Amino acid sequence: MLDLPLASAFTVFDAQGSGCLSYGVEANGRRWFVKKATTPQARVSLIRASRLHAAVRHPAIVRPERILDGSDGPTLVYPWHDGSCPHRAAGRYPGNSSRLRSCSPHKRMIDRRLRPLRTFPPHPARPDHQWRLP
C-alpha cells in the first residue's frame, strides 16, 4: 500500500480553482503528484478523469499510475515531473480570465506554440482571408 499523507508533502497546490487539492509527496523512493477532491464538483471531475484515463491512451496524456478509491471519491496519483505551473488560479493571476493576460505564463506558453501558425500564407481560394489566431 502506498502511503501519501498531505502532512509529508514537499509542495502543495491548494488554490487551483478546480475544487481539488494537489500536492507533491515522496514515497517508496519516488516522487508523486497527488490530486484529491475537496468539493462535490471536484469529485465528479475526478471520476470523469478516471474514466477518461481508463478509455484513452496517448503519449501526450500523462496517466495516473494509481487511482485510489476513497469515501471522498477517487485520488489520482501521477508520477512527479519537475517543471513550473503555467497558470495559477489564485495569487498573482486570479481567475480564469487571467490566462489570457499578456503577462501570464500561460499566455506566453500559448503564444510560443502558436507563433509558427501565424506565418501561414492566405488560403489560395480566398486570398483576402486573414487567419485569426489569438
PDB file of N, CA and C in Angstrom, residues 2 6 10 23-24 26-27 29-31 33 39 51 53 65 76 78 88 92 100 103 114:
ATOM      1  N   LEU A   2       0.516   2.216  -0.786  1.00  0.00           N
ATOM      2  CA  LEU A   2       1.266   3.453  -0.906  1.00  0.00           C
ATOM      3  C   LEU A   2       0.688   4.486   0.057  1.00  0.00           C
ATOM      4  N   LEU A   6      -0.783  14.095   3.213  1.00  0.00           N
ATOM      5  CA  LEU A   6      -0.588  15.515   2.923  1.00  0.00           C
ATOM      6  C   LEU A   6       0.437  16.125   3.872  1.00  0.00           C
ATOM      7  N   PHE A  10       5.983  17.899  -0.044  1.00  0.00           N
ATOM      8  CA  PHE A  10       7.070  18.859  -0.234  1.00  0.00           C
ATOM      9  C   PHE A  10       6.580  20.105  -0.957  1.00  0.00           C
ATOM     10  N   TYR A  23      -0.877  17.917  -4.423  1.00  0.00           N
ATOM     11  CA  TYR A  23       0.378  18.087  -3.708  1.00  0.00           C
ATOM     12  C   TYR A  23       1.412  17.093  -4.198  1.00  0.00           C
ATOM     13  N   GLY A  24       2.666  17.425  -3.951  1.00  0.00           N
ATOM     14  CA  GLY A  24       3.776  16.539  -4.270  1.00  0.00           C
ATOM     15  C   GLY A  24       4.254  15.860  -3.004  1.00  0.00           C
ATOM     16  N   GLU A  26       6.804  12.401  -1.458  1.00  0.00           N
ATOM     17  CA  GLU A  26       7.785  11.352  -1.753  1.00  0.00           C
ATOM     18  C   GLU A  26       7.395  10.098  -0.973  1.00  0.00           C
ATOM     19  N   ALA A  27       7.344   8.970  -1.681  1.00  0.00           N
ATOM     20  CA  ALA A  27       7.001   7.699  -1.044  1.00  0.00           C
ATOM     21  C   ALA A  27       7.661   6.564  -1.811  1.00  0.00           C
ATOM     22  N   GLY A  29      10.645   5.888  -2.282  1.00  0.00           N
ATOM     23  CA  GLY A  29      11.792   6.321  -3.062  1.00  0.00           C
ATOM     24  C   GLY A  29      11.453   7.067  -4.343  1.00  0.00           C
ATOM     25  N   ARG A  30      10.182   7.413  -4.538  1.00  0.00           N
ATOM     26  CA  ARG A  30       9.760   8.147  -5.744  1.00  0.00           C
ATOM     27  C   ARG A  30       8.949   9.359  -5.348  1.00  0.00           C
ATOM     28  N   ARG A  31       8.883  10.320  -6.255  1.00  0.00           N
ATOM     29  CA  ARG A  31       8.045  11.497  -6.053  1.00  0.00           C
ATOM     30  C   ARG A  31       6.737  11.306  -6.824  1.00  0.00           C
ATOM     31  N   PHE A  33       2.678  13.090  -7.721  1.00  0.00           N
ATOM     32  CA  PHE A  33       1.733  14.207  -7.758  1.00  0.00           C
ATOM     33  C   PHE A  33       0.374  13.612  -7.408  1.00  0.00           C
ATOM     34  N   THR A  39     -14.468  19.273  -3.115  1.00  0.00           N
ATOM     35  CA  THR A  39     -15.853  19.709  -3.297  1.00  0.00           C
ATOM     36  C   THR A  39     -16.605  18.632  -4.074  1.00  0.00           C
ATOM     37  N   ARG A  51     -12.329   7.854 -15.605  1.00  0.00           N
ATOM     38  CA  ARG A  51     -12.931   7.147 -16.758  1.00  0.00           C
ATOM     39  C   ARG A  51     -12.192   7.471 -18.053  1.00  0.00           C
ATOM     40  N   HIS A  53      -9.014   8.306 -18.365  1.00  0.00           N
ATOM     41  CA  HIS A  53      -7.730   7.601 -18.356  1.00  0.00           C
ATOM     42  C   HIS A  53      -7.903   6.104 -18.599  1.00  0.00           C
ATOM     43  N   GLU A  65      -0.615   6.651 -12.306  1.00  0.00           N
ATOM     44  CA  GLU A  65      -0.126   5.293 -12.095  1.00  0.00           C
ATOM     45  C   GLU A  65      -1.044   4.528 -11.165  1.00  0.00           C
ATOM     46  N   LEU A  76      -6.211  10.598  -7.563  1.00  0.00           N
ATOM     47  CA  LEU A  76      -5.364  10.262  -8.706  1.00  0.00           C
ATOM     48  C   LEU A  76      -3.912  10.481  -8.327  1.00  0.00           C
ATOM     49  N   TYR A  78      -0.155  10.501  -9.857  1.00  0.00           N
ATOM     50  CA  TYR A  78       0.647  10.590 -11.074  1.00  0.00           C
ATOM     51  C   TYR A  78       2.131  10.569 -10.711  1.00  0.00           C
ATOM     52  N   ARG A  88      -1.780  29.825 -12.407  1.00  0.00           N
ATOM     53  CA  ARG A  88      -2.278  29.618 -11.047  1.00  0.00           C
ATOM     54  C   ARG A  88      -3.611  30.334 -10.932  1.00  0.00           C
ATOM     55  N   ARG A  92      -1.194  35.948  -8.015  1.00  0.00           N
ATOM     56  CA  ARG A  92      -0.846  36.999  -8.971  1.00  0.00           C
ATOM     57  C   ARG A  92      -1.775  37.056 -10.172  1.00  0.00           C
ATOM     58  N   LEU A 100      -5.346  34.709 -20.233  1.00  0.00           N
ATOM     59  CA  LEU A 100      -5.112  35.415 -21.487  1.00  0.00           C
ATOM     60  C   LEU A 100      -4.445  36.772 -21.300  1.00  0.00           C
ATOM     61  N   CYS A 103       0.821  39.152 -19.588  1.00  0.00           N
ATOM     62  CA  CYS A 103       1.936  38.902 -18.680  1.00  0.00           C
ATOM     63  C   CYS A 103       1.875  37.507 -18.037  1.00  0.00           C
ATOM     64  N   LEU A 114       1.801  28.993 -30.776  1.00  0.00           N
ATOM     65  CA  LEU A 114       1.057  29.445 -31.951  1.00  0.00           C
ATOM     66  C   LEU A 114       1.886  30.275 -32.924  1.00  0.00           C
TER      67      LEU A 114
END
